[in-house]
Backbone as a chain_set.jsonl record, in Angstrom:
{"seq": "XXXXXXXXXXXXXXXXXXXXXXXXXXXXXXXXXXXXXXXXXXXXXXXXXXXXXXXXXXXXXXXXXXXXXXXXXXXXXXXXXXXXXXXXXXXXXXXXXXXXXXXXXXXXXXXXXXXXXXXXXXXXXXXXX", "coords": {"N": [[-5.26, -4.325, 28.168], [-8.423, -3.492, 26.873], [-10.841, -4.885, 24.777], [-13.556, -3.984, 22.732], [-16.673, -4.944, 21.481], [-19.38, -4.15, 19.531], [-22.984, -4.245, 19.06], [-24.747, -4.654, 15.922], [-25.538, -2.466, 13.076], [-28.512, -0.408, 13.121], [-31.846, 0.128, 11.992], [-34.512, 2.043, 12.756], [-37.883, 3.042, 13.57], [-39.276, 6.238, 14.158], [-40.288, 6.897, 17.475], [-40.166, 4.289, 18.31], [-38.4, 1.862, 20.393], [-34.92, 1.589, 21.104], [-32.165, -0.612, 21.281], [-28.876, -1.156, 22.097], [-25.849, -3.056, 22.419], [-22.708, -3.783, 24.063], [-19.836, -5.609, 24.299], [-17.195, -6.433, 26.432], [-13.868, -7.607, 26.312], [-10.737, -9.079, 27.393], [-8.291, -7.477, 29.468], [-10.001, -6.727, 32.042], [-11.244, -4.804, 34.773], [-12.503, -3.69, 37.99], [-12.002, -0.998, 38.213], [-12.788, 0.272, 36.033], [-14.84, 2.247, 33.823], [-17.651, 2.542, 31.664], [-18.93, 4.03, 28.707], [-21.352, 5.506, 26.504], [-21.125, 7.14, 23.457], [-22.036, 9.389, 20.815], [-21.894, 10.174, 17.35], [-23.013, 12.656, 15.47], [-24.562, 13.121, 12.239], [-22.417, 14.586, 9.863], [-20.865, 15.874, 11.733], [-17.801, 16.134, 13.594], [-17.135, 15.782, 16.274], [-17.672, 13.639, 19.089], [-20.459, 13.118, 21.043], [-21.351, 12.883, 24.478], [-23.476, 10.372, 25.711], [-24.259, 8.728, 27.859], [-23.151, 6.898, 30.815], [-21.618, 4.252, 32.8], [-20.35, 3.138, 35.89], [-18.188, 0.422, 36.502], [-17.768, -0.639, 39.007], [-20.059, -0.719, 41.459], [-22.01, 0.297, 39.791], [-22.997, 2.884, 39.247], [-24.746, 5.259, 37.331], [-24.706, 7.837, 34.853], [-26.068, 10.459, 32.843], [-26.207, 12.352, 29.789], [-27.689, 15.551, 29.846], [-29.629, 15.953, 27.9], [-30.482, 13.405, 27.378], [-31.612, 12.362, 29.604], [-34.227, 10.61, 31.113], [-34.977, 9.404, 28.761], [-32.997, 7.64, 28.007], [-31.427, 4.605, 29.065], [-28.947, 2.956, 30.771], [-27.295, -0.072, 31.376], [-25.532, -2.797, 32.976], [-24.346, -6.051, 32.514], [-22.608, -7.902, 34.539], [-21.781, -10.524, 34.512], [-21.515, -11.169, 31.885], [-19.87, -9.219, 30.995], [-20.972, -7.063, 29.603], [-22.441, -4.114, 28.393], [-25.436, -2.195, 28.086], [-27.402, -0.05, 26.055], [-30.379, 1.574, 26.144], [-32.814, 3.341, 24.429], [-35.739, 5.057, 24.649], [-38.599, 5.953, 22.69], [-37.376, 6.918, 20.202], [-36.041, 9.493, 18.062], [-35.889, 11.24, 14.9], [-33.632, 12.901, 15.094], [-31.945, 11.436, 16.646], [-30.491, 9.916, 15.009], [-27.356, 8.662, 14.256], [-23.885, 7.673, 14.561], [-23.193, 5.369, 16.951], [-21.03, 4.872, 19.653], [-19.413, 2.686, 21.912], [-17.368, 2.961, 24.81], [-14.549, 2.421, 26.947], [-12.643, 2.699, 29.959], [-10.135, 3.244, 32.517], [-11.296, 4.591, 35.584], [-10.173, 6.602, 37.767], [-9.866, 7.275, 41.29], [-12.141, 8.373, 43.909], [-15.447, 8.354, 42.946], [-18.679, 9.174, 41.561], [-19.602, 9.046, 39.078], [-19.028, 8.518, 35.565], [-16.433, 9.845, 33.4], [-17.155, 12.431, 31.024], [-15.915, 13.089, 28.707], [-14.472, 12.206, 25.568], [-11.687, 11.8, 25.512], [-10.995, 10.602, 27.866], [-11.167, 7.909, 27.651], [-9.802, 4.77, 26.849], [-10.334, 2.598, 25.267], [-12.303, 1.618, 22.491], [-15.369, 0.775, 20.848], [-16.409, -0.552, 17.613], [-18.337, 1.031, 16.479], [-21.775, 1.737, 15.772], [-24.115, 2.2, 13.357], [-26.999, 4.033, 13.642], [-30.094, 4.577, 12.368], [-32.871, 6.578, 12.262], [-36.034, 6.574, 11.107], [-38.65, 8.705, 10.005]], "CA": [[-6.034, -3.636, 27.139], [-9.787, -3.976, 26.748], [-11.42, -4.846, 23.437], [-15.007, -3.789, 22.773], [-17.408, -5.315, 20.275], [-20.736, -3.634, 19.63], [-24.03, -4.799, 18.219], [-24.712, -4.162, 14.553], [-26.295, -1.27, 12.69], [-29.948, -0.504, 13.354], [-32.787, 1.057, 11.377], [-35.713, 2.027, 13.578], [-38.898, 4.042, 13.259], [-39.478, 7.219, 15.225], [-41.231, 6.454, 18.491], [-39.808, 2.953, 18.766], [-37.295, 1.751, 21.335], [-33.652, 1.149, 20.526], [-31.264, -1.249, 22.222], [-27.539, -1.506, 21.647], [-25.033, -3.657, 23.461], [-21.26, -3.698, 23.857], [-19.194, -6.622, 25.125], [-15.772, -6.196, 26.683], [-12.974, -8.747, 26.566], [-9.379, -8.656, 27.694], [-7.944, -7.18, 30.855], [-11.035, -5.888, 32.626], [-11.282, -4.783, 36.234], [-13.566, -2.849, 38.521], [-11.683, 0.434, 38.185], [-13.222, 0.791, 34.744], [-16.165, 2.751, 33.532], [-18.023, 2.469, 30.254], [-19.814, 5.107, 28.279], [-21.832, 5.573, 25.128], [-21.028, 8.417, 22.763], [-22.575, 9.331, 19.453], [-21.389, 11.15, 16.391], [-24.131, 13.045, 14.626], [-24.179, 13.269, 10.828], [-21.73, 15.802, 9.469], [-20.067, 16.437, 12.827], [-16.606, 15.357, 13.931], [-17.057, 15.489, 17.693], [-18.552, 12.632, 19.663], [-21.11, 13.656, 22.221], [-21.623, 11.93, 25.538], [-24.866, 9.966, 25.881], [-24.373, 8.269, 29.24], [-22.122, 5.94, 31.176], [-21.811, 3.457, 34.001], [-19.152, 2.662, 36.563], [-18.246, -1.019, 36.667], [-17.884, -0.896, 40.438], [-21.174, -0.003, 42.056], [-23.065, 0.465, 38.8], [-23.55, 4.228, 39.17], [-24.942, 5.719, 35.966], [-24.987, 9.254, 34.612], [-26.539, 10.698, 31.484], [-26.26, 13.714, 29.286], [-28.959, 16.192, 30.209], [-30.593, 15.782, 26.805], [-30.91, 12.019, 27.3], [-32.252, 11.946, 30.848], [-35.629, 10.279, 30.949], [-35.163, 8.593, 27.548], [-31.947, 6.632, 27.895], [-31.14, 3.77, 30.233], [-27.724, 2.161, 30.593], [-27.151, -1.12, 32.375], [-24.373, -3.665, 32.746], [-24.395, -7.436, 32.951], [-21.224, -8.186, 34.917], [-21.442, -11.909, 34.193], [-21.211, -11.214, 30.454], [-19.045, -8.041, 30.67], [-21.705, -6.398, 28.528], [-23.276, -2.979, 28.757], [-26.566, -1.987, 27.2], [-27.984, 1.275, 25.94], [-31.762, 1.584, 25.679], [-33.399, 4.66, 24.227], [-37.168, 4.992, 24.372], [-39.135, 7.048, 21.893], [-36.316, 7.503, 19.375], [-36.426, 10.607, 17.19], [-34.955, 11.331, 13.767], [-32.379, 13.548, 15.499], [-31.084, 10.442, 17.306], [-29.682, 9.271, 13.968], [-25.942, 8.914, 14.538], [-23.068, 6.491, 14.829], [-23.054, 5.223, 18.399], [-19.805, 4.186, 20.053], [-19.174, 2.432, 23.326], [-15.996, 3.217, 25.202], [-14.221, 1.973, 28.297], [-11.351, 3.154, 30.437], [-10.028, 3.311, 33.976], [-11.852, 5.786, 36.216], [-9.449, 6.613, 39.027], [-10.343, 8.137, 42.352], [-13.509, 8.203, 44.368], [-16.33, 9.036, 42.02], [-20.043, 8.669, 41.433], [-19.997, 9.154, 37.683], [-17.936, 8.393, 34.591], [-16.06, 11.059, 32.678], [-18.019, 12.682, 29.873], [-15.111, 13.484, 27.554], [-13.909, 11.044, 24.864], [-10.258, 11.611, 25.779], [-10.823, 9.83, 29.103], [-11.397, 6.492, 27.37], [-8.683, 4.17, 26.128], [-10.804, 1.536, 24.387], [-13.507, 2.001, 21.759], [-15.987, -0.185, 19.961], [-16.291, -0.256, 16.182], [-19.386, 1.943, 16.067], [-23.031, 1.173, 15.261], [-24.935, 3.219, 12.697], [-28.42, 4.001, 13.985], [-30.881, 5.447, 11.501], [-34.25, 6.678, 12.716], [-36.89, 7.089, 10.04], [-39.855, 9.379, 10.531]], "C": [[-7.408, -4.307, 27.024], [-10.23, -3.845, 25.303], [-12.939, -4.792, 23.574], [-15.617, -4.155, 21.433], [-18.865, -4.926, 20.466], [-21.701, -4.435, 18.787], [-24.016, -4.085, 16.875], [-25.537, -2.91, 14.327], [-27.793, -1.512, 12.866], [-30.688, 0.54, 12.506], [-34.087, 0.941, 12.155], [-36.633, 3.157, 13.158], [-39.057, 4.98, 14.454], [-40.575, 6.752, 16.173], [-40.934, 5.084, 19.047], [-38.711, 3.027, 19.823], [-36.077, 1.173, 20.626], [-32.829, 0.493, 21.621], [-29.958, -1.598, 21.526], [-26.806, -2.2, 22.788], [-23.565, -3.606, 23.064], [-20.602, -4.671, 24.83], [-17.697, -6.375, 25.218], [-15.036, -7.504, 26.92], [-11.585, -8.203, 26.852], [-9.215, -8.362, 29.171], [-8.951, -6.191, 31.447], [-10.927, -5.911, 34.146], [-12.251, -3.714, 36.701], [-13.191, -1.376, 38.625], [-12.253, 1.101, 36.939], [-14.615, 1.405, 34.791], [-16.407, 2.618, 32.043], [-18.974, 3.601, 29.928], [-20.256, 4.885, 26.85], [-21.673, 7.006, 24.645], [-21.717, 8.273, 21.414], [-22.009, 10.469, 18.618], [-22.505, 11.442, 15.407], [-23.66, 13.252, 13.196], [-23.53, 14.612, 10.551], [-20.867, 16.428, 10.547], [-18.886, 15.526, 13.146], [-16.584, 14.933, 15.383], [-18.05, 14.391, 18.077], [-19.145, 13.19, 20.939], [-21.474, 12.549, 23.199], [-23.12, 11.654, 25.613], [-25.112, 9.571, 27.335], [-23.306, 7.251, 29.532], [-22.415, 5.26, 32.493], [-20.461, 3.05, 34.568], [-19.263, 1.157, 36.786], [-18.375, -1.402, 38.142], [-19.024, -0.067, 41.002], [-22.315, 0.271, 41.097], [-23.692, 1.846, 38.726], [-23.627, 4.666, 37.705], [-25.128, 7.225, 35.941], [-25.264, 9.449, 33.138], [-26.315, 12.145, 31.096], [-27.646, 14.275, 29.61], [-30.031, 15.922, 29.162], [-31.15, 14.361, 26.731], [-31.618, 11.546, 28.566], [-33.741, 11.726, 30.621], [-35.911, 9.436, 29.725], [-34.184, 7.451, 27.453], [-31.804, 5.869, 29.202], [-29.926, 2.909, 29.907], [-27.635, 1.151, 31.728], [-25.952, -1.982, 32.026], [-24.649, -5.043, 33.315], [-22.957, -7.852, 33.257], [-20.81, -9.608, 34.578], [-21.031, -12.068, 32.735], [-20.268, -10.095, 30.032], [-19.66, -7.243, 29.522], [-22.482, -5.217, 29.092], [-24.321, -2.758, 27.679], [-26.959, -0.515, 27.213], [-29.395, 1.101, 25.39], [-32.206, 3.032, 25.549], [-34.864, 4.467, 23.866], [-37.592, 6.188, 23.524], [-38.082, 7.714, 21.025], [-36.898, 8.535, 18.419], [-35.475, 10.629, 16.0], [-33.625, 11.968, 14.146], [-31.475, 12.634, 16.324], [-30.247, 9.666, 16.286], [-28.22, 9.661, 14.149], [-25.199, 7.589, 14.517], [-22.82, 6.465, 16.336], [-21.816, 4.388, 18.708], [-19.857, 3.867, 21.551], [-17.682, 2.61, 23.589], [-15.788, 2.724, 26.617], [-12.845, 2.49, 28.672], [-11.325, 3.19, 31.941], [-10.541, 4.649, 34.504], [-11.248, 5.856, 37.623], [-10.089, 7.562, 40.025], [-11.77, 7.825, 42.754], [-14.431, 9.001, 43.453], [-17.7, 8.398, 42.005], [-20.524, 8.712, 39.994], [-18.783, 8.963, 36.789], [-17.618, 9.748, 33.994], [-16.919, 11.199, 31.428], [-17.252, 13.086, 28.626], [-14.472, 12.27, 26.898], [-12.457, 10.763, 25.217], [-9.993, 10.782, 27.026], [-10.866, 8.326, 28.871], [-10.309, 5.937, 26.461], [-9.12, 3.088, 25.136], [-12.138, 1.952, 23.774], [-14.033, 0.827, 20.947], [-15.927, 0.3, 18.523], [-17.343, 0.731, 15.674], [-20.595, 1.211, 15.506], [-23.836, 2.309, 14.656], [-26.388, 3.003, 13.09], [-29.131, 5.025, 13.114], [-32.327, 5.408, 11.965], [-35.073, 7.313, 11.6], [-38.169, 7.664, 10.639], [-41.11, 8.78, 9.941]], "O": [[-7.523, -5.532, 27.072], [-10.016, -2.808, 24.675], [-13.526, -5.467, 24.42], [-15.139, -3.729, 20.381], [-19.503, -5.323, 21.441], [-21.299, -5.204, 17.914], [-23.366, -3.053, 16.708], [-26.149, -2.366, 15.247], [-28.279, -2.639, 12.775], [-30.226, 1.667, 12.33], [-34.693, -0.129, 12.21], [-36.222, 4.101, 12.484], [-38.98, 4.558, 15.608], [-41.632, 6.283, 15.752], [-41.394, 4.742, 20.136], [-38.169, 4.093, 20.111], [-36.189, 0.385, 19.687], [-32.792, 0.975, 22.753], [-29.952, -2.259, 20.488], [-27.095, -1.971, 23.962], [-23.222, -3.413, 21.897], [-20.789, -4.568, 26.042], [-17.025, -6.14, 24.214], [-15.515, -8.388, 27.63], [-11.289, -7.036, 26.595], [-9.911, -8.925, 30.015], [-8.772, -4.976, 31.361], [-10.559, -6.93, 34.731], [-12.758, -2.928, 35.901], [-14.002, -0.575, 39.09], [-12.212, 2.323, 36.798], [-15.43, 1.117, 35.668], [-15.463, 2.587, 31.254], [-19.728, 4.064, 30.784], [-19.612, 4.166, 26.086], [-22.039, 7.956, 25.336], [-21.947, 7.162, 20.937], [-21.697, 11.553, 19.111], [-22.893, 10.586, 14.613], [-22.483, 13.53, 12.965], [-24.041, 15.653, 10.962], [-20.197, 17.427, 10.289], [-18.963, 14.308, 12.987], [-16.082, 13.858, 15.711], [-19.112, 14.243, 17.472], [-18.425, 13.676, 21.812], [-21.848, 11.442, 22.811], [-23.933, 12.578, 25.583], [-26.067, 10.033, 27.959], [-22.624, 6.781, 28.622], [-23.339, 5.638, 33.213], [-19.549, 2.67, 33.834], [-20.31, 0.668, 37.21], [-19.028, -2.392, 38.472], [-18.953, 1.162, 41.015], [-23.456, 0.458, 41.521], [-24.798, 1.991, 38.203], [-22.685, 4.466, 36.938], [-25.645, 7.814, 36.89], [-24.764, 8.708, 32.292], [-26.243, 13.037, 31.942], [-28.637, 13.546, 29.64], [-31.193, 15.692, 29.494], [-32.178, 14.134, 26.093], [-32.166, 10.444, 28.593], [-34.422, 12.552, 30.013], [-36.967, 8.81, 29.64], [-34.497, 6.405, 26.884], [-32.025, 6.404, 30.289], [-29.894, 2.221, 28.887], [-27.871, 1.479, 32.891], [-25.42, -1.908, 30.917], [-25.12, -5.187, 34.443], [-22.178, -8.123, 32.343], [-19.626, -9.879, 34.377], [-20.29, -12.988, 32.389], [-19.895, -10.007, 28.862], [-18.967, -6.81, 28.601], [-23.105, -5.321, 30.149], [-24.115, -3.092, 26.512], [-26.865, 0.167, 28.233], [-29.585, 0.55, 24.305], [-31.998, 3.843, 26.452], [-35.187, 3.791, 22.889], [-37.029, 7.278, 23.624], [-37.901, 8.93, 21.09], [-38.062, 8.469, 18.023], [-34.371, 10.091, 16.083], [-32.591, 11.613, 13.58], [-30.356, 13.017, 16.665], [-29.397, 8.857, 16.658], [-27.885, 10.845, 14.191], [-25.807, 6.52, 14.461], [-22.302, 7.422, 16.912], [-21.586, 3.34, 18.104], [-20.296, 4.691, 22.353], [-16.852, 2.429, 22.698], [-16.736, 2.62, 27.395], [-11.988, 2.694, 27.812], [-12.376, 3.171, 32.583], [-10.254, 5.703, 33.937], [-11.762, 5.236, 38.555], [-10.762, 8.522, 39.652], [-12.503, 7.124, 42.056], [-14.21, 10.19, 43.221], [-17.87, 7.239, 42.384], [-21.693, 8.451, 39.711], [-17.65, 9.213, 37.2], [-18.419, 10.681, 34.068], [-17.355, 10.205, 30.847], [-17.856, 13.394, 27.598], [-13.977, 11.386, 27.598], [-12.036, 9.606, 25.22], [-8.875, 10.306, 27.223], [-10.628, 7.549, 29.796], [-9.944, 6.54, 25.452], [-8.346, 2.708, 24.257], [-12.985, 2.552, 24.435], [-13.273, 0.006, 20.434], [-15.462, 1.404, 18.24], [-17.24, 1.214, 14.546], [-20.453, 0.185, 14.842], [-24.198, 3.263, 15.345], [-26.94, 1.921, 12.893], [-28.794, 6.208, 13.133], [-32.935, 4.341, 12.05], [-34.828, 8.453, 11.205], [-38.689, 7.171, 11.64], [-42.214, 9.217, 10.265]]}, "num_chains": 1, "name": "protein.A"}
């Protein structure tokens, strides 16, 4: 089982850059992938932001985040990072990191929450205009 601990809540100004991190402990191996999801205010579903495969480091992003988001992983620290440039008020959400085994030959992580067995505690991000 993998445990995930995220960075704390953030309040940022529109146009600024945002950085979140998520550290994994426990039984980790290279079959895993990690992803960031977010839950917008008033909504129940978590939407995919982007993710990274632990083996090979392949990344994929939601279409709406391409060009603004960057995900990276420090394998020595078992930590993944989410950077968003030019944040907007509509980026206000609770951000969650997730991890789970990604079986089979693949070039991208799954984009559905049900594919992930471990979740971080969530980080509230508030973007002020």
